[in-house]
Coordinates of C-alpha atoms in Angstrom, one line a residue:
Chain A
M1 CA -56.1 48.0 -5.6
L2 CA -52.6 47.7 -5.2
A3 CA -53.2 45.4 -2.3
S4 CA -55.3 43.8 -3.8
I5 CA -52.3 42.8 -6.2
F6 CA -50.8 41.2 -3.0
N7 CA -53.1 39.2 -1.8
S8 CA -54.1 37.7 -5.0
P9 CA -53.5 34.0 -5.1
Y10 CA -51.2 35.0 -8.8
F11 CA -49.0 36.9 -7.1
Y12 CA -47.6 34.6 -4.8
P13 CA -44.8 32.5 -6.5
S14 CA -45.8 27.9 -6.8
I15 CA -43.0 26.0 -6.2
Y16 CA -43.0 25.8 -10.2
H17 CA -41.6 29.1 -10.4
W18 CA -39.2 28.5 -7.3
L19 CA -37.9 24.9 -9.6
V20 CA -37.1 27.4 -12.5
L21 CA -34.9 29.6 -10.1
S22 CA -32.7 26.8 -9.7
S23 CA -31.9 24.9 -12.5
A24 CA -31.4 28.3 -14.0
L25 CA -28.8 28.6 -11.1
F26 CA -27.8 25.5 -11.6
S27 CA -27.1 25.7 -15.4
I28 CA -25.4 29.3 -15.0
G29 CA -22.8 28.1 -12.7
I30 CA -22.7 25.0 -14.7
Y31 CA -22.0 27.1 -17.7
G32 CA -19.9 29.1 -15.1
F33 CA -17.8 25.7 -14.2
L34 CA -16.5 24.9 -18.2
T35 CA -15.6 28.4 -19.0
R36 CA -13.8 29.9 -16.0
K37 CA -10.8 30.5 -16.6
N38 CA -9.9 31.9 -13.4
A39 CA -10.2 28.9 -10.4
V40 CA -11.6 31.6 -8.3
G41 CA -13.7 32.6 -11.5
I42 CA -14.8 28.1 -10.8
L43 CA -14.7 28.1 -7.9
I44 CA -17.6 31.1 -7.8
S45 CA -20.3 29.4 -10.4
L46 CA -19.8 26.0 -8.2
E47 CA -21.3 27.7 -5.2
L48 CA -23.8 28.6 -7.5
C49 CA -24.6 25.4 -8.1
L50 CA -24.5 24.3 -4.1
N51 CA -27.1 26.6 -3.9
S52 CA -29.4 26.2 -6.4
G53 CA -28.9 22.7 -3.9
A54 CA -30.1 24.8 -0.6
L55 CA -32.6 26.8 -2.8
N56 CA -34.3 23.3 -3.6
F57 CA -34.3 21.8 -0.2
V58 CA -35.8 24.9 1.4
V59 CA -38.3 24.5 -1.4
F60 CA -39.6 21.2 -0.7
D61 CA -39.9 22.0 2.1
Y62 CA -41.5 24.4 2.4
F63 CA -44.1 23.3 -0.6
R64 CA -44.5 20.2 1.4
G65 CA -45.6 19.9 4.6
N66 CA -42.6 22.1 6.2
H67 CA -41.1 19.3 8.1
I68 CA -37.9 20.8 9.5
D69 CA -35.3 18.7 7.7
G70 CA -34.5 20.4 4.3
K71 CA -34.2 24.0 6.1
I72 CA -31.3 22.1 8.3
M73 CA -30.1 20.3 5.4
A74 CA -29.8 24.3 3.1
L75 CA -27.7 25.2 7.3
F76 CA -25.2 22.1 7.1
I77 CA -25.0 22.8 2.9
I78 CA -23.1 26.2 3.4
A79 CA -21.8 25.5 6.3
V80 CA -19.4 22.3 4.5
A81 CA -19.9 25.1 1.2
A82 CA -18.1 27.6 3.5
A83 CA -15.4 25.1 4.3
E84 CA -15.1 24.0 0.7
V85 CA -13.9 27.1 -0.4
V86 CA -11.3 27.1 2.7
I87 CA -9.7 24.6 1.8
A88 CA -10.0 25.8 -1.7
M89 CA -8.5 29.5 -1.7
A90 CA -5.7 28.0 0.5
I91 CA -4.1 25.7 -2.7
F92 CA -5.1 28.4 -4.8
V93 CA -2.8 30.5 -2.7
G94 CA 0.2 27.7 -2.1
M95 CA -0.4 27.2 -6.6
F96 CA -0.1 31.1 -7.0
K97 CA 3.5 31.1 -5.2
H98 CA 4.9 28.6 -7.6
K99 CA 3.6 29.8 -10.8
K100 CA 2.4 33.5 -10.4
T101 CA -1.4 32.3 -12.0
I102 CA -4.4 30.3 -11.5
D103 CA -5.7 30.1 -14.3
V104 CA -6.8 27.0 -15.3
T105 CA -5.5 25.9 -18.9
E106 CA -2.3 26.7 -18.1
M107 CA -2.1 24.2 -15.4
N108 CA -0.4 21.0 -17.3
Q109 CA 3.1 20.1 -16.1
M110 CA 1.5 16.2 -16.0
R111 CA 2.2 15.2 -18.7
N112 CA 3.1 11.4 -19.4
Chain B
M1 CA -20.2 5.1 17.8
L2 CA -17.4 4.5 20.2
P3 CA -14.8 3.7 17.4
E4 CA -15.5 7.9 16.0
I5 CA -15.6 9.2 20.0
I6 CA -11.6 7.9 20.5
V7 CA -10.6 9.1 16.2
L8 CA -12.2 12.3 16.5
I9 CA -11.2 12.7 20.5
T10 CA -7.5 11.6 19.6
A11 CA -7.4 13.4 16.5
F12 CA -7.8 16.7 18.6
T13 CA -5.5 15.6 20.8
L14 CA -3.0 14.7 18.8
M15 CA -3.4 18.5 17.5
F16 CA -3.1 20.3 21.3
V17 CA -0.3 18.2 21.7
D18 CA 1.3 19.0 19.1
L19 CA 1.3 23.0 19.7
F20 CA 2.6 22.5 22.6
L21 CA 5.5 20.9 22.7
K22 CA 9.7 21.6 21.6
R23 CA 10.4 20.1 18.2
E24 CA 12.8 17.7 19.3
T25 CA 10.2 15.6 21.6
R26 CA 7.7 15.2 19.4
Y27 CA 8.6 12.3 17.8
F28 CA 7.3 10.2 20.7
L29 CA 4.3 11.5 19.3
M30 CA 4.2 8.7 17.1
G31 CA 2.2 7.1 19.7
I32 CA -0.9 9.1 20.4
P33 CA -2.8 8.6 16.9
L34 CA -1.5 4.5 16.8
G35 CA -2.2 4.6 19.9
G36 CA -6.0 5.4 19.7
L37 CA -6.4 3.6 16.4
A38 CA -5.7 0.5 17.9
L39 CA -7.7 1.2 20.8
A40 CA -10.8 2.3 18.3
F41 CA -9.7 -0.8 16.1
I42 CA -10.5 -2.6 19.6
S43 CA -14.0 -0.9 20.3
V44 CA -15.4 -1.9 17.5
F45 CA -15.9 -5.7 18.6
F46 CA -17.2 -3.9 21.7
L47 CA -20.0 -2.5 19.2
S48 CA -23.6 -4.2 19.5
N49 CA -26.6 -3.7 16.3
R50 CA -28.8 -0.8 17.5
K51 CA -29.6 2.4 16.5
S52 CA -29.2 5.9 17.9
F53 CA -30.5 9.2 17.4
G54 CA -34.3 8.0 16.2
G55 CA -32.4 5.6 13.6
Q56 CA -30.3 8.4 11.4
F57 CA -27.1 6.7 13.0
S58 CA -27.3 3.0 12.6
L59 CA -25.3 -0.4 12.6
E60 CA -25.1 -3.9 11.3
N61 CA -23.0 -6.3 10.7
I62 CA -21.3 -5.8 6.9
D63 CA -21.3 -1.9 8.5
L64 CA -18.8 -3.7 11.8
W65 CA -16.4 -5.3 8.7
L66 CA -16.2 -1.9 6.5
K67 CA -15.0 0.3 9.8
V68 CA -12.9 -2.3 10.6
F69 CA -11.0 -1.8 6.9
F70 CA -10.7 1.4 7.0
I71 CA -9.4 2.1 10.8
L72 CA -7.3 -0.7 10.0
C73 CA -6.1 0.9 6.3
A74 CA -5.4 4.6 8.3
F75 CA -2.9 2.3 10.0
V76 CA -1.1 1.3 7.5
I77 CA -1.4 4.1 6.2
A78 CA -0.5 6.7 9.5
I79 CA 3.1 4.1 10.3
A80 CA 3.9 4.4 6.4
S81 CA 3.2 8.0 6.3
F82 CA 6.3 8.7 10.1
S83 CA 9.8 8.7 7.2
F84 CA 7.4 11.4 5.6
I85 CA 6.7 13.6 8.6
L86 CA 9.5 13.3 10.3
G87 CA 10.9 14.8 7.5
E88 CA 13.0 11.8 6.7
S89 CA 12.1 11.0 3.3
K90 CA 13.4 12.3 0.1
E91 CA 9.6 13.9 -0.5
T92 CA 9.4 16.1 2.4
C93 CA 10.8 19.5 1.1
H94 CA 9.4 22.6 3.0
K95 CA 11.8 22.7 6.5
K96 CA 8.7 24.2 8.4
Q97 CA 6.8 20.5 7.3
I98 CA 9.2 19.0 9.5
Y99 CA 7.6 17.0 12.2
S100 CA 4.0 18.7 11.7
F101 CA 2.1 16.3 12.8
E102 CA -1.3 18.0 11.5
F103 CA -1.0 15.3 8.7
L104 CA -2.2 12.4 11.0
T105 CA -4.4 14.3 12.4
I106 CA -6.5 15.6 9.5
L107 CA -6.1 11.4 8.1
L108 CA -8.2 11.1 11.7
F109 CA -10.4 13.3 10.8
N110 CA -11.0 12.0 7.0
L111 CA -11.1 8.1 8.5
S112 CA -13.8 10.0 11.4
G113 CA -15.7 11.2 8.1
M114 CA -15.8 7.3 6.6
L115 CA -16.9 5.3 10.2
F116 CA -20.1 8.3 9.8
L117 CA -20.1 7.6 6.6
V118 CA -20.7 3.6 7.2
S119 CA -23.7 4.6 9.5
A120 CA -25.3 6.8 8.8
R121 CA -28.8 6.6 7.9
D122 CA -30.9 9.6 5.5
L123 CA -28.8 12.5 3.2
L124 CA -27.9 14.8 5.7
T125 CA -25.5 12.7 7.6
L126 CA -24.6 11.2 4.3
Y127 CA -23.6 13.7 2.5
V128 CA -21.8 15.6 5.6
S129 CA -20.1 12.6 6.0
L130 CA -19.0 11.9 3.0
E131 CA -18.7 15.7 2.5
L132 CA -16.1 15.1 5.7
S133 CA -14.7 11.5 4.0
T134 CA -13.7 14.1 1.0
L135 CA -12.5 17.7 2.0
P136 CA -9.3 16.7 4.3
L137 CA -8.1 14.8 1.0
F138 CA -7.6 17.5 -0.8
I139 CA -5.6 18.8 2.2
L140 CA -3.8 16.6 2.0
T141 CA -3.0 15.8 -1.7
A142 CA -1.7 19.2 -2.0
W143 CA 0.7 18.8 1.5
K144 CA 3.5 18.7 -0.4
R145 CA 3.7 22.3 -1.4
D146 CA 5.5 22.4 -4.1
A147 CA 4.3 23.3 -8.1
L148 CA 3.2 19.7 -9.1
S149 CA 1.6 18.5 -5.3
S150 CA -0.6 21.8 -5.4
E151 CA -1.9 21.8 -9.4
A152 CA -2.8 18.0 -8.0
G153 CA -4.8 19.8 -5.2
L154 CA -6.9 22.2 -7.4
K155 CA -7.4 19.6 -9.5
Y156 CA -9.2 17.5 -6.7
V157 CA -10.8 20.5 -5.5
V158 CA -12.9 21.8 -8.0
L159 CA -13.7 18.6 -9.3
G160 CA -14.3 16.8 -6.6
A161 CA -16.6 20.3 -5.5
L162 CA -18.7 19.8 -8.5
A163 CA -19.7 15.9 -8.3
S164 CA -20.6 17.3 -4.1
A165 CA -22.6 20.1 -6.3
L166 CA -24.4 17.2 -8.5
L167 CA -24.7 14.3 -5.7
L168 CA -26.5 17.6 -3.9
L169 CA -28.7 18.7 -6.5
G170 CA -29.5 14.3 -6.4
F171 CA -30.2 13.9 -2.8
S172 CA -32.7 17.8 -2.9
I173 CA -34.8 16.5 -6.0
F174 CA -35.2 12.4 -3.9
Y175 CA -36.2 14.6 -1.3
G176 CA -38.1 16.2 -3.3
L177 CA -40.4 13.8 -4.9
T178 CA -40.6 11.8 -1.7
G179 CA -40.6 14.5 1.9
T180 CA -38.2 12.7 3.8
M181 CA -34.6 12.8 4.6
D182 CA -34.5 8.4 6.0
L183 CA -32.8 6.5 3.0
V184 CA -34.8 3.0 3.2
L185 CA -38.4 5.1 3.4
I186 CA -37.1 7.3 0.0
G187 CA -35.8 4.0 -1.1
R188 CA -39.6 2.3 -0.5
S189 CA -41.7 5.1 -1.9
T190 CA -40.4 6.0 -5.5
N191 CA -42.1 5.9 -7.9
V192 CA -40.1 5.5 -11.1
S193 CA -40.4 8.9 -13.6
P194 CA -38.3 11.0 -15.6
L195 CA -37.1 12.9 -12.5
F196 CA -36.5 10.1 -10.7
W197 CA -34.1 8.6 -13.3
F198 CA -32.2 13.2 -13.7
A199 CA -31.7 11.9 -10.2
S200 CA -30.5 9.1 -10.3
V201 CA -28.2 10.6 -13.5
L202 CA -26.5 12.9 -11.1
V203 CA -26.0 10.9 -7.7
I204 CA -24.5 7.7 -9.7
S205 CA -21.9 10.6 -11.2
A206 CA -21.6 11.2 -8.3
I207 CA -20.3 8.2 -7.3
G208 CA -18.4 7.2 -10.3
F209 CA -16.7 10.3 -9.5
K210 CA -15.9 8.9 -6.1
L211 CA -14.6 5.1 -7.6
T212 CA -13.0 6.7 -10.6
L213 CA -15.2 4.5 -13.1
V214 CA -14.4 5.1 -17.2
P215 CA -16.2 9.2 -17.6
F216 CA -15.5 10.8 -14.6
H217 CA -11.6 9.1 -14.0
M218 CA -10.1 11.6 -14.9
W219 CA -8.4 13.6 -12.0
A220 CA -7.7 10.1 -10.9
P221 CA -3.9 10.0 -12.4
E222 CA -3.5 13.5 -11.7
V223 CA -4.1 13.3 -8.3
Y224 CA -2.1 10.2 -7.9
Q225 CA 0.9 11.0 -9.7
G226 CA 1.0 14.5 -7.9
A227 CA 0.4 13.6 -4.3
P228 CA 2.8 12.5 -1.5
T229 CA 3.1 8.2 -1.9
V230 CA 1.8 8.2 1.3
V231 CA -1.2 9.5 0.7
T232 CA -1.2 7.9 -3.5
A233 CA -1.8 5.0 -1.4
Y234 CA -4.7 6.5 0.8
L235 CA -7.1 7.7 -1.7
S236 CA -6.1 4.5 -3.8
V237 CA -7.6 2.1 -1.0
A238 CA -9.8 4.1 2.1
S239 CA -11.8 6.5 -0.8
K240 CA -12.2 3.7 -3.1
G241 CA -13.8 2.3 -0.4
A242 CA -15.5 5.2 1.5
G243 CA -16.9 5.5 -2.6
L244 CA -17.7 1.8 -2.3
V245 CA -19.3 2.2 1.3
L246 CA -22.1 5.7 -0.6
M247 CA -22.5 3.4 -3.3
F248 CA -24.0 0.5 -0.9
Q249 CA -25.6 3.4 0.7
I250 CA -27.6 4.1 -2.8
F251 CA -27.7 0.9 -4.5
F252 CA -29.1 -0.8 -1.6
R253 CA -31.1 2.2 -0.1
I254 CA -32.7 4.7 -2.0
F255 CA -32.3 2.3 -5.6
G256 CA -33.5 -0.6 -3.1
A257 CA -36.3 -2.0 -5.5
S258 CA -35.7 -1.2 -8.8
I259 CA -32.0 -2.3 -7.9
S260 CA -32.9 -4.6 -11.2
S261 CA -33.8 -1.5 -13.9
F262 CA -29.7 -0.4 -13.4
Y263 CA -28.1 -3.3 -13.5
F264 CA -27.1 -2.9 -17.1
A265 CA -25.8 0.3 -16.3
I266 CA -23.3 -0.6 -14.2
A267 CA -22.4 -3.9 -15.8
L268 CA -21.4 -1.0 -18.7
L269 CA -19.7 1.1 -16.2
S270 CA -17.5 -1.2 -15.3
A271 CA -16.6 -3.1 -18.7
L272 CA -15.5 0.2 -19.6
T273 CA -13.9 0.9 -16.2
M274 CA -11.4 -2.6 -16.5
T275 CA -10.9 -1.6 -20.8
L276 CA -10.0 1.6 -20.5
G277 CA -8.2 1.1 -17.0
N278 CA -6.5 -1.5 -18.7
V279 CA -5.6 -0.1 -22.2
V280 CA -4.3 2.8 -21.2
A281 CA -1.8 1.6 -18.7
I282 CA -0.2 -0.7 -20.6
V283 CA 1.6 3.0 -22.0
Q284 CA 2.4 5.0 -18.8
E285 CA 5.3 5.5 -18.1
N286 CA 5.3 7.8 -14.7
I287 CA 4.5 4.3 -12.4
K288 CA 2.4 6.3 -9.9
R289 CA 0.3 7.2 -13.3
F290 CA 1.0 3.7 -13.9
M291 CA -0.9 2.4 -10.6
A292 CA -3.4 5.0 -10.6
F293 CA -5.2 3.2 -14.2
S294 CA -4.0 0.1 -12.5
A295 CA -6.4 1.3 -9.5
I296 CA -9.0 2.0 -11.8
S297 CA -8.9 -0.9 -14.0
Q298 CA -8.7 -3.0 -10.2
A299 CA -11.3 -1.0 -8.6
G300 CA -12.6 -3.4 -6.4
Y301 CA -9.4 -5.2 -5.0
L302 CA -7.1 -2.5 -3.5
I303 CA -6.0 -3.2 -1.2
M304 CA -2.1 -4.2 -3.0
G305 CA -2.5 -0.5 -3.7
F306 CA 0.7 0.4 -0.7
L307 CA 2.7 -1.0 -3.8
G308 CA 2.9 2.5 -4.6
G309 CA 4.7 3.2 -1.7
F310 CA 8.9 3.4 -2.7
H311 CA 9.6 6.9 -3.3
A312 CA 10.2 5.9 -7.3
N313 CA 8.9 8.0 -9.7
S314 CA 10.0 6.5 -12.8
Q315 CA 9.6 2.4 -13.5
A316 CA 13.0 2.1 -15.0
V317 CA 13.9 3.3 -11.2
L318 CA 12.8 -0.5 -9.7
Q319 CA 15.6 -1.3 -12.3
G320 CA 17.4 -4.4 -11.8
L321 CA 15.6 -4.0 -7.8
S322 CA 16.5 -7.7 -7.0
R323 CA 19.6 -7.7 -6.7
T324 CA 20.2 -4.4 -4.1
H325 CA 16.7 -5.0 -2.3
P326 CA 15.6 -9.0 -3.3
L327 CA 13.3 -8.8 -0.4
I328 CA 11.3 -5.5 -1.3
A329 CA 11.4 -7.3 -5.1
L330 CA 9.9 -10.1 -3.9
S331 CA 7.5 -8.7 -2.5
M332 CA 6.6 -6.9 -5.7
M333 CA 6.0 -8.9 -6.6
I334 CA 4.0 -11.3 -4.9
G335 CA 1.8 -8.0 -4.8
L336 CA 1.8 -7.6 -8.2
F337 CA 0.1 -11.0 -8.9
G338 CA -1.9 -10.4 -6.4
L339 CA -2.6 -7.4 -8.6
A340 CA -3.1 -9.7 -11.6
G341 CA -4.7 -12.8 -9.6
I342 CA -2.7 -15.3 -10.4
P343 CA -4.7 -18.2 -7.9
P344 CA -2.3 -18.6 -3.9
L345 CA -2.8 -14.6 -3.4
S346 CA -5.7 -12.7 -2.5
G347 CA -6.6 -10.7 -6.0
F348 CA -7.5 -14.6 -7.4
I349 CA -10.6 -15.2 -4.7
G350 CA -11.8 -12.0 -5.3
K351 CA -12.0 -12.0 -8.6
F352 CA -13.6 -15.3 -8.3
F353 CA -16.0 -14.5 -6.2
L354 CA -16.8 -10.7 -8.4
F355 CA -17.3 -12.5 -11.4
S356 CA -19.6 -15.5 -9.9
V357 CA -21.7 -13.1 -8.2
A358 CA -21.8 -11.3 -12.5
A359 CA -22.4 -14.3 -13.7
S360 CA -24.9 -15.6 -11.3
S361 CA -27.0 -12.7 -13.1
G362 CA -26.8 -13.5 -16.2
F363 CA -23.5 -11.6 -16.9
Y364 CA -21.5 -13.8 -19.0
W365 CA -20.2 -10.9 -21.4
L366 CA -19.2 -8.7 -18.3
V367 CA -17.5 -12.4 -17.0
A368 CA -15.9 -12.4 -20.4
V369 CA -14.7 -8.7 -21.4
A370 CA -13.4 -8.9 -17.1
A371 CA -11.1 -12.7 -17.9
I372 CA -9.5 -10.5 -20.9
N373 CA -9.1 -6.9 -18.7
S374 CA -7.3 -10.0 -16.9
V375 CA -4.4 -11.5 -19.1
I376 CA -4.0 -8.2 -20.4
S377 CA -2.9 -6.8 -16.7
L378 CA -1.1 -9.9 -16.5
Y379 CA 1.1 -8.5 -19.2
Y380 CA 2.2 -4.8 -17.8
Y381 CA 2.4 -6.5 -14.3
L382 CA 5.2 -8.9 -15.6
R383 CA 6.7 -6.4 -17.5
I384 CA 7.9 -4.5 -14.1
V385 CA 8.7 -7.6 -13.0
R386 CA 11.2 -7.9 -16.3
Q387 CA 12.3 -4.7 -14.8
M388 CA 13.4 -5.7 -10.9
Y389 CA 14.6 -9.3 -12.1
I390 CA 16.6 -9.0 -15.7
E391 CA 17.8 -5.8 -16.0
P392 CA 20.7 -3.8 -15.3
V393 CA 20.7 -2.5 -11.7
L394 CA 20.9 1.5 -11.7
E395 CA 22.1 3.8 -9.5
T396 CA 18.8 5.2 -8.6
T397 CA 17.6 2.0 -7.8
V398 CA 19.7 2.4 -4.6
F399 CA 18.4 3.3 -1.7
P400 CA 17.7 3.0 1.8
M401 CA 15.2 1.0 3.8
K402 CA 13.4 1.4 7.3
L403 CA 12.8 -1.2 9.8
S404 CA 9.3 0.5 10.2
M405 CA 8.6 0.5 6.1
G406 CA 10.1 -3.2 5.4
G407 CA 7.2 -5.1 8.4
L408 CA 5.1 -3.0 7.3
L409 CA 5.6 -4.1 3.9
G410 CA 6.0 -7.6 5.4
S411 CA 3.0 -7.7 7.1
L412 CA 0.8 -6.7 3.7
V413 CA 2.6 -9.3 1.5
V414 CA 1.8 -12.5 4.5
I415 CA -1.0 -11.2 5.1
S416 CA -2.2 -11.1 0.9
V417 CA -1.0 -14.7 1.0
L418 CA -3.2 -15.5 3.4
L419 CA -6.3 -13.8 2.2
G420 CA -5.7 -15.9 -0.9
L421 CA -6.1 -19.3 1.3
V422 CA -8.9 -19.1 3.7
P423 CA -11.9 -17.7 1.5
V424 CA -13.2 -18.8 4.9
F425 CA -13.2 -14.8 5.8
Y426 CA -14.5 -14.0 2.3
E427 CA -17.6 -16.9 3.1
T428 CA -18.5 -15.1 6.3
I429 CA -19.0 -11.9 5.8
L430 CA -20.5 -13.3 2.7
W431 CA -22.9 -14.7 4.8
T432 CA -23.1 -11.8 8.0
W433 CA -24.1 -10.1 5.0
K434 CA -27.0 -12.1 3.7
N435 CA -28.6 -11.9 6.8

């Protein structure tokens, strides 16, 4: 009984389910980017956006003939995102030393 | 890919030699980046048109010109940054930072990213090389480690990461629509569909961020103001050049067949960018912010952005410059006139070509907007000239001038005049591009 449910074609998600998942990830990321005040929170939201892009590549690769291109792209995206986080964190630490906060609403020293 | 290899080897050599030398002897390290860049510059002319890595990395005539441009930019910036690196400039605040040649290492990594960007022919190479030509700029912006510079770096890194996320989503949709990574194949096999438009909007917004087109320009004035002045010059020239290359790659390879449906969007963006950049530049007090808005409005011909290279932070600092430093004032005036497009200088020829391209595809209203904007920009460029030549001298106007900086400025002025007098140069580029 249980085995027949797992083996039925309806149990396995199609490309639409995956795309809804990745769009949801991206939207949650953008929402976090717009509402968070802490710079680290913003960075985490941006990671969600980047990962939704990576997920898109893997999904399209799987459902469009399984060439290896999209999966390799996902690996590179992960590496680039890691580099981005390292740089951003270093800058946040430098900022924290001066202002004792990384609240982005207080970043207003440059006014004309 | 000889120039790229040379640039990367130079970067690593500089990093490791810098690590093992004593402080006092590091002065001689200047030779490494300059020699490496000169070698890379020469090696570009020995390249032939060919494809490598299964067509993922390829060279055409126009690519050679772009590589020459990027290497020259990095060369000029490397010379200009020596006083900053060696701690002789007012901008160096950390004692630790003195003699840190890592600055040039990171600059060279960034340059290699731009060189790869020119030759990229598939989504993977394009994305990774674009990130390589963006990420080091975040580090360079926050280099001074004071409050302003860190804040500029923070804003830049957050918005830059957002732009790259948008670009990535757009790329993934292009990949999903066509099932291939190759830019030209994507261009051939796309049908215009709603999803294609959605992806195009995402990608264009990322390009707009890199090129500081108007709805996406908000980061530019803050970053230009907070970054060290050398980095500001590099951002306004090389980084914008990289944005232009990205736009070339996407518009001519991916959008290739359907590019005419983007004409109106491009014209609208360009009119908005010119007008807003000009109008806002008029009210700026800080000279780096002013240059930022002027650069936004000039999004095309930017080589004179090097004029931001003074250690000055207010337009009033230039008061009476013609009496304390007549030659600098003269070169600055020539540069500003060049930006405004006065005939014998390079800006005029550049504007002439751009206007004629727009007019030949029927966008007469855009040419009219551009002409009006040129007049507005002349107003605020002349205001700076007035500061230098008519206003009385201030104490802050007196500052030391290094020989290397003076020579650099002089040669840039000569180049800008020469490029205006020799339109043959542009015609050659146009010709190689058309064929």
